[in-house]
Coordinates of C-alpha atoms and ligand atoms in Angstrom, one line a residue:
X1 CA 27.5 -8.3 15.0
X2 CA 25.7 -6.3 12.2
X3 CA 23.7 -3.3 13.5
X4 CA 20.2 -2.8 12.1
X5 CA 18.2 0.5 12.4
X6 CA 14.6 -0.1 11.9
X7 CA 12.5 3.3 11.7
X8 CA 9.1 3.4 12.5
X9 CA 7.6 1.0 15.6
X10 CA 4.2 0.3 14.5
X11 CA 2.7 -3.0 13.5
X12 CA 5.5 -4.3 11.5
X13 CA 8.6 -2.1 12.4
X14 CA 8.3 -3.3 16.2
X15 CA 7.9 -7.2 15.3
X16 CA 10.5 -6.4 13.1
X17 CA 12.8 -4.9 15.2
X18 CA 12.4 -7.6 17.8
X19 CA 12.8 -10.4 15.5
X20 CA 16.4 -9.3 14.5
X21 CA 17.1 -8.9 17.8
X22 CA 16.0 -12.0 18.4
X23 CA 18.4 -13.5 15.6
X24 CA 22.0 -12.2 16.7
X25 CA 21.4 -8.4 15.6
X26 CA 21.8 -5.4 17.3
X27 CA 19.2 -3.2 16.6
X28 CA 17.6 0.0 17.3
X29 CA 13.9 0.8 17.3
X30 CA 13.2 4.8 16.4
X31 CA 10.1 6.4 16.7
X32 CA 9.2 10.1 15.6
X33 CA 6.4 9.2 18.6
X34 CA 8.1 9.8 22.2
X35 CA 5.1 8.5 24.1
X36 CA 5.7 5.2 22.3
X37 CA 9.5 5.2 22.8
X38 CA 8.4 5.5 26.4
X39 CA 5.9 2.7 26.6
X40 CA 8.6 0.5 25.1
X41 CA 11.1 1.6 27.8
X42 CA 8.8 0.8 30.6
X43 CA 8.8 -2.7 28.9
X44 CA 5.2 -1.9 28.1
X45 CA 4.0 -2.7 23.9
X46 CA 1.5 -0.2 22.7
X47 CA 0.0 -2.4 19.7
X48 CA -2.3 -5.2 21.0
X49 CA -1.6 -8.1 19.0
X50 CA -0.7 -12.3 19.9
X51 CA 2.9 -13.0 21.1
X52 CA 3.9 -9.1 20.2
X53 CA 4.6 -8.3 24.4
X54 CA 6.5 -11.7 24.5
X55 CA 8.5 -11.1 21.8
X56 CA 9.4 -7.6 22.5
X57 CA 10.5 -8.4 26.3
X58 CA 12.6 -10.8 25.2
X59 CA 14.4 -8.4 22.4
X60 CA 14.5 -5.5 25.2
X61 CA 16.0 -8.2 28.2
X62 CA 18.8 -9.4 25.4
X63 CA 20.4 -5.9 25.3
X64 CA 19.9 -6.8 21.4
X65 CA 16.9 -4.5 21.2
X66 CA 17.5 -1.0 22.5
X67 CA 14.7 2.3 21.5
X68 CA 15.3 6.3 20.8
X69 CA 13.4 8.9 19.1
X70 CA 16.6 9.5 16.7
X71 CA 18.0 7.4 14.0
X72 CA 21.9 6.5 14.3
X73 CA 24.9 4.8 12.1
X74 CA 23.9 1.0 11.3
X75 CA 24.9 -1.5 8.8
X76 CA 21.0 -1.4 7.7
X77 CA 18.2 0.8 7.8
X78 CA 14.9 -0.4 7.8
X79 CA 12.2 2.2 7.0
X80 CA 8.6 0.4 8.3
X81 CA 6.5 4.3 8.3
X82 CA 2.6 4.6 7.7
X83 CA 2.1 5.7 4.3
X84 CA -1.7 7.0 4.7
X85 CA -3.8 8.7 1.7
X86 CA -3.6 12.3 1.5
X87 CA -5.6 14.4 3.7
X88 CA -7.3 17.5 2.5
X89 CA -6.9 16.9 -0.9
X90 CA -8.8 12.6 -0.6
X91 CA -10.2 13.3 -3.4
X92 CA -8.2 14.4 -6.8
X93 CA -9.6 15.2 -9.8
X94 CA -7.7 13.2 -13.0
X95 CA -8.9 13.8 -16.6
X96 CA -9.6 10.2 -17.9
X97 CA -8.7 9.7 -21.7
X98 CA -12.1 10.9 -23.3
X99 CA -11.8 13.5 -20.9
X100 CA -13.8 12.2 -18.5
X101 CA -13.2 13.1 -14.8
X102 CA -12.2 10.4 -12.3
X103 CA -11.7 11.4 -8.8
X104 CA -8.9 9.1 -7.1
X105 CA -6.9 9.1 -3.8
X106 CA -3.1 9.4 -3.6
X107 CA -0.5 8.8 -1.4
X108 CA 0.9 10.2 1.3
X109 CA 4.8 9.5 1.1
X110 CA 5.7 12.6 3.5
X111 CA 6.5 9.5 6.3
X112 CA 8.8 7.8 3.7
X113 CA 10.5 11.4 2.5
X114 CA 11.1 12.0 6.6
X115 CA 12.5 8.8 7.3
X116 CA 15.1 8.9 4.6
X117 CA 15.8 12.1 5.3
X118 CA 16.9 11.4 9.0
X119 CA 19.3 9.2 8.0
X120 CA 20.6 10.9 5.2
X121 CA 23.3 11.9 8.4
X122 CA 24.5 8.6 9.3
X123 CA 24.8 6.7 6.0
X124 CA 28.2 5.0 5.1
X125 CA 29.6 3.7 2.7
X126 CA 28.3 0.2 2.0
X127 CA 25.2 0.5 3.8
X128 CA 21.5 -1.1 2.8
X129 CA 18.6 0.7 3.0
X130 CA 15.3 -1.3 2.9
X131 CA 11.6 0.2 2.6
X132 CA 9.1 -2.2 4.1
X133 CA 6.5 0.4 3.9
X134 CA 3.5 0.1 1.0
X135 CA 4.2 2.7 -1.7
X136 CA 3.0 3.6 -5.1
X137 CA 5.0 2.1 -7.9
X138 CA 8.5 3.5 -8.6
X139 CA 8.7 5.2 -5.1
X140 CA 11.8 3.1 -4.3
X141 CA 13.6 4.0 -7.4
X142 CA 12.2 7.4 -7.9
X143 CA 11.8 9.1 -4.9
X144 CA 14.1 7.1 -2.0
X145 CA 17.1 6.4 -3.8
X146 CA 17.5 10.6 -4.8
X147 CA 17.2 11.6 -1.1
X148 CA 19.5 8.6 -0.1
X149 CA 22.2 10.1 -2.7
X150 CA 22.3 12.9 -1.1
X151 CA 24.7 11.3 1.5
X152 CA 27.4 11.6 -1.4
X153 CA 26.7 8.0 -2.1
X154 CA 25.8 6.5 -4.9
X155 CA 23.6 3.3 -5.9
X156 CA 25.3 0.7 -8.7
X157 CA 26.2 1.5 -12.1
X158 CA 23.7 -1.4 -12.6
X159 CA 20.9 0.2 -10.8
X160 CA 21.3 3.5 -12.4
X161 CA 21.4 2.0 -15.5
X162 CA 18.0 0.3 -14.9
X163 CA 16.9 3.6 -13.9
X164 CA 17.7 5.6 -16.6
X165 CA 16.4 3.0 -19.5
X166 CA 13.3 2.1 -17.1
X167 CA 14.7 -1.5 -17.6
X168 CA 13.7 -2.5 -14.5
X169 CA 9.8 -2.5 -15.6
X170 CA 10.6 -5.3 -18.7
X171 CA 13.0 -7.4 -16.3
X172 CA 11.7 -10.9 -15.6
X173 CA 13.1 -12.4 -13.0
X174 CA 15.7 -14.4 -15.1
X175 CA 16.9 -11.1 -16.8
X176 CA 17.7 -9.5 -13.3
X177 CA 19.1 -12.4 -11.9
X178 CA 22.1 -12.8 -14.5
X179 CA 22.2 -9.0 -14.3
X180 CA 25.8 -7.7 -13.9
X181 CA 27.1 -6.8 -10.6
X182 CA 29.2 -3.1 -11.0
X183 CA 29.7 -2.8 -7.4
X184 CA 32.6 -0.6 -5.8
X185 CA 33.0 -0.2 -2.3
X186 CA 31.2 2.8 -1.6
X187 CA 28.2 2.0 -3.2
X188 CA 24.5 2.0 -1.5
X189 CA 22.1 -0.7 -1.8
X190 CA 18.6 -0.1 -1.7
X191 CA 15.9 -2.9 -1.8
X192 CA 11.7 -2.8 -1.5
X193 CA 10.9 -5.9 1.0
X194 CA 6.9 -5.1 1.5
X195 CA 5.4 -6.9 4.6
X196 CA 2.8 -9.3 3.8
X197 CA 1.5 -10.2 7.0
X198 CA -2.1 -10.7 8.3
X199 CA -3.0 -8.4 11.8
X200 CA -4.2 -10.7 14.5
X201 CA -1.5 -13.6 13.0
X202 CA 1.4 -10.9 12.7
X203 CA 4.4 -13.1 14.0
X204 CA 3.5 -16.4 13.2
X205 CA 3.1 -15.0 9.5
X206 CA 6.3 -12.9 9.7
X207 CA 8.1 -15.9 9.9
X208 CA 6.1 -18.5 7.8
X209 CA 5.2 -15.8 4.9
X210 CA 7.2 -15.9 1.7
X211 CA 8.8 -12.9 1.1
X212 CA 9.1 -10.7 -2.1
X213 CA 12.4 -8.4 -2.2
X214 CA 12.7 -6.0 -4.7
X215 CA 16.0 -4.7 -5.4
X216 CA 17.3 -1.5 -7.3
X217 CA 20.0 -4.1 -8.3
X218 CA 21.5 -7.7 -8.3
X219 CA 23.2 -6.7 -5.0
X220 CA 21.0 -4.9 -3.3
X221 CA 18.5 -8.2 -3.6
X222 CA 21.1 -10.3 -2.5
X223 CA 21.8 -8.2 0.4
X224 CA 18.6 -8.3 1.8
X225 CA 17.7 -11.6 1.1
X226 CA 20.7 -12.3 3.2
X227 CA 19.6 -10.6 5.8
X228 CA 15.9 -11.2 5.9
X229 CA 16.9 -15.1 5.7
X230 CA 18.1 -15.2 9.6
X231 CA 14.1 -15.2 10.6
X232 CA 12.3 -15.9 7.6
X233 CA 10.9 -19.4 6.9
X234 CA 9.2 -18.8 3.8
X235 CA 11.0 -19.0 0.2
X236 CA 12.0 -15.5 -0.7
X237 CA 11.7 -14.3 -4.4
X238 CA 14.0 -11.7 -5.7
X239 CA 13.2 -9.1 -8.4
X240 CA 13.5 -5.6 -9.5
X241 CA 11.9 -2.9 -6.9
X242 CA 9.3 -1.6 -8.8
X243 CA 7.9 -4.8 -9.1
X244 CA 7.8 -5.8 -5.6
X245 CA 5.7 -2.6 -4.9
X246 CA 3.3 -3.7 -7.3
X247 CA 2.9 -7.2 -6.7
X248 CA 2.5 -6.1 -2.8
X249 CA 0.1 -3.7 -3.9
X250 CA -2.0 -6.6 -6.5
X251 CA -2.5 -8.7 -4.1
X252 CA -4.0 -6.3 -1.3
X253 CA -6.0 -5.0 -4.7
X254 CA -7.4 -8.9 -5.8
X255 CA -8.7 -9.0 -2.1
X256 CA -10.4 -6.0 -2.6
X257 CA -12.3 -6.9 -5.7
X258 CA -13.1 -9.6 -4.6
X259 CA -14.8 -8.5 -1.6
X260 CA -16.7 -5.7 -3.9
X261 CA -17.4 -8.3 -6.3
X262 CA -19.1 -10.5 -2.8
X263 CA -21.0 -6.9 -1.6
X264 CA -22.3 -6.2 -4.9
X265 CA -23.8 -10.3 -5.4
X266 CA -25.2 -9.2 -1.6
X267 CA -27.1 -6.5 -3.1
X268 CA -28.4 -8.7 -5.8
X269 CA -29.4 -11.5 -3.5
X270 CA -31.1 -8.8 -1.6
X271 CA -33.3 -8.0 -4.7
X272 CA -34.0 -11.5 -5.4
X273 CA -34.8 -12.1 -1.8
X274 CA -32.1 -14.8 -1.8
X275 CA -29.6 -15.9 1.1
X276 CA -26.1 -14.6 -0.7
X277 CA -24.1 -17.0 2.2
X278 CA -25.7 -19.7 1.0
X279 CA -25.0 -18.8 -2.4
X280 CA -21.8 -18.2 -2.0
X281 CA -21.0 -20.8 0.0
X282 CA -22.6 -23.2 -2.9
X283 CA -20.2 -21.4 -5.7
X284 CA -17.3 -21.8 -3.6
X285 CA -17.9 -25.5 -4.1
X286 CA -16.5 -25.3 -7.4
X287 CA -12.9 -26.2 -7.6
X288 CA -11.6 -22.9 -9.4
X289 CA -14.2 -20.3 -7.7
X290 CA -13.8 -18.4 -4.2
X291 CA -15.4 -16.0 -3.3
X292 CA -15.2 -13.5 -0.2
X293 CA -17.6 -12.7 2.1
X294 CA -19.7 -9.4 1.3
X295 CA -19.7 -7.4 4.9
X296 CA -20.5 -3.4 5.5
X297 CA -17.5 -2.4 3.8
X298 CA -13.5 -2.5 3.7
X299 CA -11.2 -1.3 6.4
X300 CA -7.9 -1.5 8.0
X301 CA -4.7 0.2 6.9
X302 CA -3.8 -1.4 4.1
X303 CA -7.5 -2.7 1.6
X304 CA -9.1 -0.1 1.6
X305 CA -5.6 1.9 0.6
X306 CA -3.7 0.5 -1.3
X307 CA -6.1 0.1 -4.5
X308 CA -5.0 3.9 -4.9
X309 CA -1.8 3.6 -5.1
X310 CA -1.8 1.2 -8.3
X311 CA -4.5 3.9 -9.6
X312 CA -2.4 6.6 -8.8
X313 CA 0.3 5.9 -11.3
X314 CA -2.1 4.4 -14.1
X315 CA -6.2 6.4 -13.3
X316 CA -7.2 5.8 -17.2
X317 CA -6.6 2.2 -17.1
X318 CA -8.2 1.3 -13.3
X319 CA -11.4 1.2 -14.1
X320 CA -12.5 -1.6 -12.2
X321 CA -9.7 -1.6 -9.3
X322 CA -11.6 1.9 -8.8
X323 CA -15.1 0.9 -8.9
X324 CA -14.3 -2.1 -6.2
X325 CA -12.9 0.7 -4.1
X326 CA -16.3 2.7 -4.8
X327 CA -18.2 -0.7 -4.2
X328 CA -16.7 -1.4 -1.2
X329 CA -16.7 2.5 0.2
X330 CA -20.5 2.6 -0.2
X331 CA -21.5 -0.5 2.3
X332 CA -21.5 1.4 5.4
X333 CA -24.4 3.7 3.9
X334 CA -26.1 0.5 2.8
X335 CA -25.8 -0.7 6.4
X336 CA -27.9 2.2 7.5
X337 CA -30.7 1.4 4.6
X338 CA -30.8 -2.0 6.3
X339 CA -31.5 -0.8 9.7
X340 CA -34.3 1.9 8.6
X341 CA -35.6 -1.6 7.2
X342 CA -35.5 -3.2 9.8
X343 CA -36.9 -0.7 11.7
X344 CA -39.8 0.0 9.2
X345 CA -40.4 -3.5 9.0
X346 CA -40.8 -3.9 13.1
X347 CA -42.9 -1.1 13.0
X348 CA -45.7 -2.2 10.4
X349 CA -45.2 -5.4 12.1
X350 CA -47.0 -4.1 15.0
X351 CA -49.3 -1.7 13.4
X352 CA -50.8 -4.6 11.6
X353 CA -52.9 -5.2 14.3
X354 CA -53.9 -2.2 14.5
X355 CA -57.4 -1.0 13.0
X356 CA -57.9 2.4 11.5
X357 CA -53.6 2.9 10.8
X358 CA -53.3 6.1 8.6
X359 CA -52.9 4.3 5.3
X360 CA -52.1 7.5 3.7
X361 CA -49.3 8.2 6.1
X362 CA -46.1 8.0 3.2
X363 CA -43.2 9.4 6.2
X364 CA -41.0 6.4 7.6
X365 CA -42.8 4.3 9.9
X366 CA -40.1 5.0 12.4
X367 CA -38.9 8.9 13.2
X368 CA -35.1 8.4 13.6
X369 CA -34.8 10.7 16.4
X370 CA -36.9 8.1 18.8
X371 CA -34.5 4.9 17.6
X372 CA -32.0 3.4 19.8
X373 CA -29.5 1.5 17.9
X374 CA -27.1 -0.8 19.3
X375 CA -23.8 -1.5 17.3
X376 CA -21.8 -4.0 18.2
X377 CA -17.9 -3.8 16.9
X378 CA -15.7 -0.9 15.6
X379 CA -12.4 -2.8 14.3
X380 CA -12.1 -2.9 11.2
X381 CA -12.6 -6.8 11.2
X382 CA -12.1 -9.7 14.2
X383 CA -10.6 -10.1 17.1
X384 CA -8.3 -6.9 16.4
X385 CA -8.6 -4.0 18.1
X386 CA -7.8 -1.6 15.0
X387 CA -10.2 0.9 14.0
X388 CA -8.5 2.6 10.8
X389 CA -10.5 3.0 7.8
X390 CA -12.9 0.6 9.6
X391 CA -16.6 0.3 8.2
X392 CA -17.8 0.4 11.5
X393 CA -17.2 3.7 12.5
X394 CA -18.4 5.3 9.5
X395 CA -21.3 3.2 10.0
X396 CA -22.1 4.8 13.5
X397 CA -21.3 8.5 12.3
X398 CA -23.5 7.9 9.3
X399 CA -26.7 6.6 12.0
X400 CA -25.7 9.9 14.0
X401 CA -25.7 12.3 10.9
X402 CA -29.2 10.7 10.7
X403 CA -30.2 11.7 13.7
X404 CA -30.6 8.3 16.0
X405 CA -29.1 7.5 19.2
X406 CA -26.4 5.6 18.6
X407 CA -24.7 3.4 21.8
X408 CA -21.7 1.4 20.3
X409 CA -20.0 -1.2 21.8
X410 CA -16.3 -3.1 21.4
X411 CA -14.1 -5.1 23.7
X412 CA -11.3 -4.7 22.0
X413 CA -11.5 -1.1 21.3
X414 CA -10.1 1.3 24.0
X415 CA -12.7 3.6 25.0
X416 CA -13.1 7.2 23.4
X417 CA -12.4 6.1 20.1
X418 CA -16.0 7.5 18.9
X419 CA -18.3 9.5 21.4
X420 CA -21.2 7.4 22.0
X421 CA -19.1 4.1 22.7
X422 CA -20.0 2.2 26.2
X423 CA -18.2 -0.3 28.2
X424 CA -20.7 -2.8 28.3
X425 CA -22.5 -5.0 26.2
X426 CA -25.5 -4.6 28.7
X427 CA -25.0 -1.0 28.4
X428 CA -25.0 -1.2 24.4
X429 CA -28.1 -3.7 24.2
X430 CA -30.4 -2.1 26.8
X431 CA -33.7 -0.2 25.5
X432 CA -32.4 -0.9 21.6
X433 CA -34.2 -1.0 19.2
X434 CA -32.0 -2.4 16.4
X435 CA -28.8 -4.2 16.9
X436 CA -25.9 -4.0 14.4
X437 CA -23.6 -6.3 14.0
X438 CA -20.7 -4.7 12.8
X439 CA -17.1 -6.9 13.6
X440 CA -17.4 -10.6 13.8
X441 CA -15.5 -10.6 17.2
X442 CA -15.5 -14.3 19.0
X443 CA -17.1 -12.5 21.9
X444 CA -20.2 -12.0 19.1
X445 CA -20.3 -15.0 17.8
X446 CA -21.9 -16.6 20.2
X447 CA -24.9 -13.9 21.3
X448 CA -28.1 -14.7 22.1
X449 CA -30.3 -12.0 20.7
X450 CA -33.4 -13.4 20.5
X451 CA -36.2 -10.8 20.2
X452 CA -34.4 -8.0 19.2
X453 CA -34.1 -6.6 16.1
X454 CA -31.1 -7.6 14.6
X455 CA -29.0 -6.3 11.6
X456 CA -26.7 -8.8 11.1
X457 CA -23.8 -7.6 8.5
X458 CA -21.5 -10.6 9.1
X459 CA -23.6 -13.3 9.1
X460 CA -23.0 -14.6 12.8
X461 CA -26.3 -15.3 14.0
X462 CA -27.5 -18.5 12.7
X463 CA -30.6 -18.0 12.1
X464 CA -31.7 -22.0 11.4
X465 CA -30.7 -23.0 15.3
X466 CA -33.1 -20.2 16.4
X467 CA -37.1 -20.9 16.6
X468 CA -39.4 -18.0 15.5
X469 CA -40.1 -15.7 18.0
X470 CA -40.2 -12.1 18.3
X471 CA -37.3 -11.3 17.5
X472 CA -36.3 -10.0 13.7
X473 CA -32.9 -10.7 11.8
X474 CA -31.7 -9.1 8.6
X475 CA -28.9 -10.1 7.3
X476 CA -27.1 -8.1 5.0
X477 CA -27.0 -9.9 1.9
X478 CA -30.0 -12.3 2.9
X479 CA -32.5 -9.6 3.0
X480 CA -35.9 -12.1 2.8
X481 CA -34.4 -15.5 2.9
X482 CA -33.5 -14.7 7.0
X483 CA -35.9 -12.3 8.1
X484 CA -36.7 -13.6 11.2
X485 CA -35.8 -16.0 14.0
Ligands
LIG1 N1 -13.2 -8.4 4.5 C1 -14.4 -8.7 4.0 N2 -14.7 -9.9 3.4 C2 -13.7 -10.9 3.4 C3 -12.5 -10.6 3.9 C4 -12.2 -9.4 4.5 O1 -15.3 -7.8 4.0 O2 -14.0 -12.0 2.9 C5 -12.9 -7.1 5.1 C6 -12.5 -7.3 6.6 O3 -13.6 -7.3 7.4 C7 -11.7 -6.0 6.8 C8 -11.0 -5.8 5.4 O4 -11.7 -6.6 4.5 O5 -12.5 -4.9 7.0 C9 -9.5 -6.3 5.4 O6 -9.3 -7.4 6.2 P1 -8.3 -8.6 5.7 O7 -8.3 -9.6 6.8 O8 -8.7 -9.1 4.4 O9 -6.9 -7.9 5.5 P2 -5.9 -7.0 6.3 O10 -6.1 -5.6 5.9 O11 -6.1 -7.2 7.8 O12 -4.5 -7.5 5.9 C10 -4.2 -7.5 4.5 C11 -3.6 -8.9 4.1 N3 -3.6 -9.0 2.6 C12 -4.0 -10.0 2.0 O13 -4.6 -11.0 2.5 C13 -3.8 -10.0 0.5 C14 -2.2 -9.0 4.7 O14 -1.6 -10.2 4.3 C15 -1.4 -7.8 4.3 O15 -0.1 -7.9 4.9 C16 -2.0 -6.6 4.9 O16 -3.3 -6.5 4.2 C17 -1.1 -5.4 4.6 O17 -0.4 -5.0 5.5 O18 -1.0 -5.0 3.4

């Protein structure tokens, strides 16, 4: 029975893990993280997400699935470690080609560097290495396959071939295909195989996916393929590693302009005092057109991320994979704008009645420090319980840095996560004065907020079954077109 050592037990290394086990490997789970080693032990699963506990007993009660804290000698390693952007320094200053300045985010590869490191140690002869993790273009070639040498072993003739003449980068996929195979017995095979699956449908699309695998050569691809066939459903595709990294990265970064291409019609809409869903919706109707839905912004670990990492290793020629980043980076401000709206527009609602109003009065109609806002929803997006990078938090720390009283409120979110979060809806909704929508949960879907004063910024109150009343609803992107119910 082959032995597999997956490092790194977070959203794909543990489903991972557990599906080989599950398929006639023996594998160990490591993580740097004791407290999650732990959890597992106990039979517990620290990352909520459908079928994931299931799955993960059943690996654990085979004996095929066993967890440490320290890598060990396998057939395979399989590196699945968080490669975040760089802290302290998010925001690096490039000189464009007319010398202009671009600031850009880069990657944070010390994860990757640490995991190959550890098992530096055990490596054989013979053995595959496969990154599953997102990196910047060429990290496979350039940066894991050095600190895998270090072992004494060496990758193909063929792959250092394709290293050294950058041959890789013109490959298509027929060229590497009939590439030729100078393998001895103790060579190394290394191979990209990025995840590509969606959180909240992570095992049914680990299985059903097609999968991209990215070799440093021939046999390195075939190798993995191999191995990733026992579980996968999908076709799998087989190319040169550098370009699996950046076709995992494209297609994370055609999402994300797409979405900034949806925020900035919103804004437009907005202006024209149009209702963008609707006129989106209509577009989509044509057979080569879809748009996404505009929303307060891009989150999660991977969107709002990866975008970088293709402008990281070309800034002068991303000008547009960097202005959907900005696009997309500056809804949660606009969010706010939205609810000062909303809570102007309440206010000279009822202070039309009024006779004698101080006309000449120009400060906001509503002092921030005497607002109560309700926000509903910090994941990142539905029915997950993820907060990174999520709009929704910096939505709530933006509303506090402006001074109102923020109560937010998530039942998928485990309490803590930011200070002024409460454990009820009643709790969230009581004495509000505006109500954000922030995550399109289920549990949201279906709330009756009539006469509140509703920002919606997913578009989940439909606002043609509701009557007028007192209640107000803005919808982001719909600014006129729904303002009220
Ligand atoms: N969002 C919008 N409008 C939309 C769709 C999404 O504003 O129309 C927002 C969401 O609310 C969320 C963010 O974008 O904040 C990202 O959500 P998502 O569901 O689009 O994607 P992720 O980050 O959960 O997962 C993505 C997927 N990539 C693609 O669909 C191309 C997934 O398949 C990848 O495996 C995953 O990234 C990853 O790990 O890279």
């Amino acid at each position: 029975m082959k032995k597999i050592c997956v490092l790194g037990l977070g959203y794909i290394g543990l489903p991972t893990a557990a599906m080989f086990a599950t398929h006639g490997f023996q594998v160990v789970g490591v993580d740097i993280n004791e407290r999650v080693v732990e959890t597992l032990n106990k039979g517990e699963v620290h990352i909520h997400e459908p079928g994931f506990k299931t799955l993960v007993q059943a690996a654990l009660k085979s004996g095929n699935l066993r967890v440490a804290c320290e890598p060990e000698p396998a057939d395979v390693f399989i590196i699945a470690v968080p490669t975040p952007l760089r802290k302290g320094s998010e925001e690096q200053r490039s000189e464009g080609a007319e010398g202009n300045a671009a600031l850009h985010k880069k990657a944070d590869l010390s994860y990757v560097i640490a995991a190959a490191e550890s098992i530096v140690p055990h490596l054989r002869p013979g053995n595959l290495v496969v990154l599953e993790s997102t990196v910047p273009p060429g990290t496979t070639v350039e940066v894991l396959v050095p600190i895998l040498e270090r072992s004494g072993l060496r990758v193909s003739r063929e792959a250092e071939e394709m290293r050294s003449t950058g041959a890789g980068e013109q490959r298509s996929e027929e060229d590497f295909s009939s590439a030729p195979q100078h393998l001895c017995t103790s060579a190394l095979y290394v191979a990209h195989c990025p995840e590509r699956v969606l959180p909240g449908r992570i095992l049914e699309e680990l299985v059903r996916n097609d999968r991209v695998i990215g070799g440093v050569d021939r046999a390195s691809a075939e190798m993995a393929k191999a191995l990733y066939a026992s579980f996968v459903e999908g076709e799998i595709f087989l190319t040169y590693a550098t370009t699996a990294e950046l076709v995992k990265l494209m297609e994370n970064t055609y999402r994300d302009v797409n979405i900034a291409l949806a925020n900035e019609f919103a804004l437009v809409a907005e202006r024209l005092g149009i209702n963008v869903w609707e006129a989106i919706e209509l577009a989509n109707r044509h057979p080569r057109v879809n748009i996404l839905k505009p929303g307060p912004g891009v989150g999660g670990h991977c969107i709002a991320v990866d975008p970088w990492f293709i402008v990281q290793v070309a800034p002068e020629v991303t000008p547009l994979i960097q202005t959907a980043r900005r696009v997309n980076d500056s809804m949660p401000a606009h969010v706010v704008e939205l609810v000062k709206r909303a809570l102007d527009e309440q206010k000279s609602k009822g202070a039309e009645g009024q006779k004698g109003g101080d006309e000449n009065n120009s400060a906001p109609l509503y002092p921030c420090s005497s607002a109560r806002i309700a926000c509903l929803g910090l994941a990142y997006k539905a029915d997950v319980d993820d907060t990174r990078e999520s709009p929704a938090i910096k939505v709530v720390e933006l509303l506090r840095a402006e001074g109102f009283e923020v109560r937010a409120y998530d039942p998928h979110v485990p309490m803590g996560t930011v200070p002024e979060q409460v454990d009820s809806l009643e709790a969230a909704l009581n004495g509000a004065d505006v109500v954000v929508i922030l995550t399109d949960h289920a549990e949201f879907r279906e709330l009756e907020l009539r006469g509140y004063v509703v920002v919606d910024t997913r578009n989940v109150i439909n606002t043609h079954s509701h009557k007028p009343s007192q209640g107000l609803c803005l919808k982001l992107g719909g600014f006129k077109a729904c303002a009220r119910f």
